[in-house]
GROMACS .gro file of C-alpha atoms in nm:
model
  188
    1MET     CA    1  -6.686  -4.980   6.239
    2ASP     CA    2  -6.882  -4.927   6.576
    3LYS     CA    3  -6.700  -4.770   6.880
    4LYS     CA    4  -6.750  -5.024   7.164
    5ILE     CA    5  -6.866  -4.825   7.469
    6GLY     CA    6  -6.750  -4.904   7.827
    7CYS     CA    7  -6.874  -4.901   8.133
    8LEU     CA    8  -6.804  -4.949   8.471
    9LYS     CA    9  -7.038  -5.197   8.760
   10VAL     CA   10  -6.969  -5.261   9.101
   11ILE     CA   11  -7.126  -5.501   9.281
   12THR     CA   12  -7.128  -5.429   9.670
   13GLY     CA   13  -7.223  -5.532  10.014
   14PRO     CA   14  -7.157  -5.694  10.355
   15MET     CA   15  -6.909  -6.055  10.413
   16PHE     CA   16  -7.186  -6.349  10.297
   17ALA     CA   17  -7.440  -6.135  10.045
   18GLY     CA   18  -7.304  -6.313   9.736
   19LYS     CA   19  -7.043  -6.048   9.580
   20THR     CA   20  -6.825  -6.341   9.460
   21GLU     CA   21  -7.133  -6.534   9.323
   22GLU     CA   22  -7.302  -6.258   9.135
   23LEU     CA   23  -6.966  -6.202   8.975
   24LEU     CA   24  -6.932  -6.565   8.911
   25ARG     CA   25  -7.308  -6.551   8.746
   26HIS     CA   26  -7.167  -6.259   8.495
   27ILE     CA   27  -6.879  -6.455   8.398
   28HIS     CA   28  -7.084  -6.787   8.358
   29ARG     CA   29  -7.299  -6.563   8.135
   30LEU     CA   30  -6.989  -6.456   7.881
   31GLN     CA   31  -6.843  -6.851   7.873
   32ARG     CA   32  -7.230  -6.928   7.714
   33ALA     CA   33  -7.186  -6.640   7.497
   34LYS     CA   34  -6.804  -6.751   7.363
   35LYS     CA   35  -6.710  -6.369   7.483
   36LYS     CA   36  -6.317  -6.277   7.553
   37TYR     CA   37  -6.270  -6.154   7.932
   38LEU     CA   38  -6.005  -6.127   8.229
   39VAL     CA   39  -6.073  -6.237   8.549
   40PHE     CA   40  -5.828  -6.093   8.819
   41LYS     CA   41  -5.804  -6.112   9.221
   42PRO     CA   42  -5.559  -5.969   9.426
   43LYS     CA   43  -5.277  -6.096   9.574
   44ILE     CA   44  -5.348  -6.072   9.941
   45ASP     CA   45  -5.704  -6.206   9.927
   46ASN     CA   46  -5.505  -6.586  10.056
   47ARG     CA   47  -5.789  -6.772  10.197
   48HIS     CA   48  -5.787  -6.999   9.883
   49ALA     CA   49  -5.409  -7.122   9.798
   50THR     CA   50  -5.528  -7.102   9.449
   51SER     CA   51  -5.569  -6.854   9.155
   52GLU     CA   52  -5.941  -6.942   9.101
   53VAL     CA   53  -6.203  -6.717   9.245
   54ILE     CA   54  -6.402  -6.895   9.484
   55SER     CA   55  -6.745  -6.825   9.612
   56HIS     CA   56  -6.858  -6.937   9.993
   57GLN     CA   57  -7.068  -7.183   9.816
   58ASN     CA   58  -6.738  -7.312   9.660
   59ASN     CA   59  -6.832  -7.218   9.314
   60LYS     CA   60  -6.532  -7.073   9.139
   61THR     CA   61  -6.356  -6.988   8.798
   62ASP     CA   62  -5.968  -6.949   8.734
   63ALA     CA   63  -5.832  -6.606   8.791
   64LEU     CA   64  -5.553  -6.425   8.746
   65ILE     CA   65  -5.329  -6.288   9.090
   66ILE     CA   66  -5.185  -5.963   9.051
   67GLY     CA   67  -5.039  -5.725   9.299
   68SER     CA   68  -5.099  -5.400   9.150
   69VAL     CA   69  -5.286  -5.229   8.922
   70GLN     CA   70  -5.022  -5.178   8.624
   71GLU     CA   71  -5.029  -5.568   8.620
   72ILE     CA   72  -5.392  -5.553   8.488
   73GLU     CA   73  -5.202  -5.376   8.119
   74LYS     CA   74  -4.991  -5.643   8.028
   75TYR     CA   75  -5.285  -5.869   7.992
   76LEU     CA   76  -5.474  -5.670   7.784
   77ASN     CA   77  -5.539  -5.761   7.424
   78ASN     CA   78  -5.772  -5.689   7.116
   79ASP     CA   79  -6.010  -5.953   7.197
   80ILE     CA   80  -6.061  -5.906   7.561
   81GLU     CA   81  -6.414  -5.728   7.579
   82THR     CA   82  -6.471  -5.765   7.936
   83ILE     CA   83  -6.280  -5.724   8.264
   84PHE     CA   84  -6.383  -5.891   8.630
   85ILE     CA   85  -6.223  -5.821   8.945
   86ASP     CA   86  -6.277  -5.974   9.317
   87GLU     CA   87  -6.233  -5.790   9.587
   88ILE     CA   88  -6.180  -5.466   9.452
   89GLN     CA   89  -6.140  -5.306   9.857
   90PHE     CA   90  -5.804  -5.446   9.862
   91PHE     CA   91  -5.666  -5.256   9.590
   92SER     CA   92  -5.499  -4.937   9.608
   93SER     CA   93  -5.759  -4.634   9.489
   94GLU     CA   94  -5.560  -4.583   9.174
   95ILE     CA   95  -5.731  -4.892   9.010
   96ALA     CA   96  -6.063  -4.662   8.992
   97SER     CA   97  -5.918  -4.440   8.765
   98PHE     CA   98  -5.687  -4.667   8.601
   99LEU     CA   99  -6.041  -4.892   8.520
  100CYS     CA  100  -6.243  -4.620   8.399
  101ASN     CA  101  -5.972  -4.499   8.122
  102LEU     CA  102  -6.018  -4.828   8.025
  103THR     CA  103  -6.419  -4.809   8.025
  104GLN     CA  104  -6.261  -4.512   7.726
  105GLN     CA  105  -6.114  -4.784   7.552
  106GLY     CA  106  -6.424  -4.967   7.541
  107TYR     CA  107  -6.401  -5.217   7.771
  108GLN     CA  108  -6.653  -5.309   8.011
  109ILE     CA  109  -6.552  -5.324   8.393
  110ILE     CA  110  -6.781  -5.572   8.666
  111ALA     CA  111  -6.602  -5.504   8.993
  112ALA     CA  112  -6.708  -5.720   9.316
  113GLY     CA  113  -6.615  -5.564   9.687
  114LEU     CA  114  -6.658  -5.471  10.010
  115ASP     CA  115  -6.846  -5.135  10.100
  116LYS     CA  116  -6.815  -5.087  10.484
  117ASN     CA  117  -6.538  -5.182  10.684
  118PHE     CA  118  -6.596  -5.425  11.013
  119ARG     CA  119  -6.607  -5.057  11.175
  120GLY     CA  120  -6.918  -4.998  10.971
  121GLU     CA  121  -6.772  -4.677  10.778
  122PRO     CA  122  -6.658  -4.708  10.394
  123PHE     CA  123  -6.410  -4.978  10.397
  124ASN     CA  124  -6.122  -4.694  10.207
  125GLU     CA  125  -6.087  -4.499   9.939
  126THR     CA  126  -6.092  -4.691   9.644
  127ILE     CA  127  -6.417  -4.823   9.713
  128LYS     CA  128  -6.527  -4.475   9.776
  129SER     CA  129  -6.418  -4.413   9.454
  130PHE     CA  130  -6.572  -4.676   9.295
  131LEU     CA  131  -6.929  -4.618   9.396
  132ALA     CA  132  -6.887  -4.265   9.292
  133LEU     CA  133  -6.740  -4.349   8.940
  134ALA     CA  134  -6.971  -4.660   8.861
  135ASP     CA  135  -7.207  -4.595   8.563
  136CYS     CA  136  -7.423  -4.871   8.800
  137VAL     CA  137  -7.401  -5.013   9.136
  138GLU     CA  138  -7.565  -5.357   9.245
  139LYS     CA  139  -7.593  -5.362   9.656
  140LEU     CA  140  -7.688  -5.652   9.771
  141THR     CA  141  -7.755  -5.740  10.097
  142ALA     CA  142  -7.708  -6.091  10.357
  143ILE     CA  143  -7.928  -6.248  10.639
  144CYS     CA  144  -7.845  -6.119  10.983
  145GLN     CA  145  -7.709  -6.445  11.163
  146VAL     CA  146  -7.841  -6.285  11.471
  147CYS     CA  147  -8.211  -6.227  11.432
  148GLN     CA  148  -8.244  -6.329  11.003
  149ASN     CA  149  -8.273  -5.974  10.919
  150GLU     CA  150  -8.148  -5.820  10.560
  151ALA     CA  151  -7.820  -5.729  10.679
  152SER     CA  152  -7.554  -5.466  10.539
  153PHE     CA  153  -7.258  -5.507  10.815
  154SER     CA  154  -6.981  -5.710  10.829
  155GLN     CA  155  -6.958  -5.774  11.230
  156ARG     CA  156  -6.578  -5.894  11.268
  157ILE     CA  157  -6.574  -6.157  11.564
  158ILE     CA  158  -6.243  -6.222  11.771
  159ASN     CA  159  -6.255  -6.485  12.037
  160GLY     CA  160  -6.635  -6.475  12.002
  161GLN     CA  161  -6.671  -6.149  12.063
  162PRO     CA  162  -6.722  -5.807  11.821
  163ALA     CA  163  -6.386  -5.664  11.739
  164ARG     CA  164  -6.259  -5.332  11.896
  165TYR     CA  165  -6.307  -5.021  11.668
  166HIS     CA  166  -5.935  -4.982  11.654
  167ASP     CA  167  -5.854  -5.313  11.572
  168PRO     CA  168  -5.624  -5.339  11.222
  169LEU     CA  169  -5.848  -5.279  10.945
  170VAL     CA  170  -5.782  -5.548  10.721
  171LEU     CA  171  -5.825  -5.929  10.813
  172VAL     CA  172  -5.830  -6.149  10.539
  173GLY     CA  173  -6.101  -6.432  10.645
  174GLY     CA  174  -6.444  -6.588  10.633
  175GLN     CA  175  -6.670  -6.758  10.855
  176GLU     CA  176  -6.431  -6.780  11.121
  177ASN     CA  177  -6.378  -6.399  11.156
  178TYR     CA  178  -6.684  -6.261  11.029
  179GLU     CA  179  -7.072  -6.232  11.038
  180ALA     CA  180  -7.362  -6.044  10.859
  181ARG     CA  181  -7.553  -5.840  11.072
  182CYS     CA  182  -7.805  -5.611  11.031
  183ARG     CA  183  -7.792  -5.274  11.168
  184SER     CA  184  -7.925  -5.339  11.504
  185CYS     CA  185  -7.700  -5.647  11.566
  186TYR     CA  186  -7.470  -5.499  11.440
  187VAL     CA  187  -7.190  -5.385  11.761
  188ILE     CA  188  -6.871  -5.212  11.748
   0.00000   0.00000   0.00000
């Protein structure tokens, strides 16, 4: 019997780059192939009052809502081949080593999340670990909402103005709070 070979893939980029859409594309491919998988999303992502992963284009799939990395283990069984996780940046940094251990057991892990926070810095230690440990990183860009060039930053907007550097790091939201911006149009 062949040993399953696991891998860790990270889909990253700014808000509105299509990270969740790309995650859903991978899920739909497995659905067509009739493969077994699990989809998780963090409890903190309360933009939609539902147990679904939903893209900005309103495409969606069912998901298990979890508050901690330990909850993943209770859903695993021998039939599962791939684990999908959306909004990976909202989990504690221990999730990176936990998922790397699962790749050693043969699981395919595909995670999507922001690479940078609204301050233009790595989002947190979780995303730093994932980017370092990943077998494959797919870095997406969006379209700058100011000049329409390639955008790699998430500009937080509060009352029509760019957020201040010392504003709280986490503000879960969508188009009401964020814009994609290129390096030239990004303001902090």
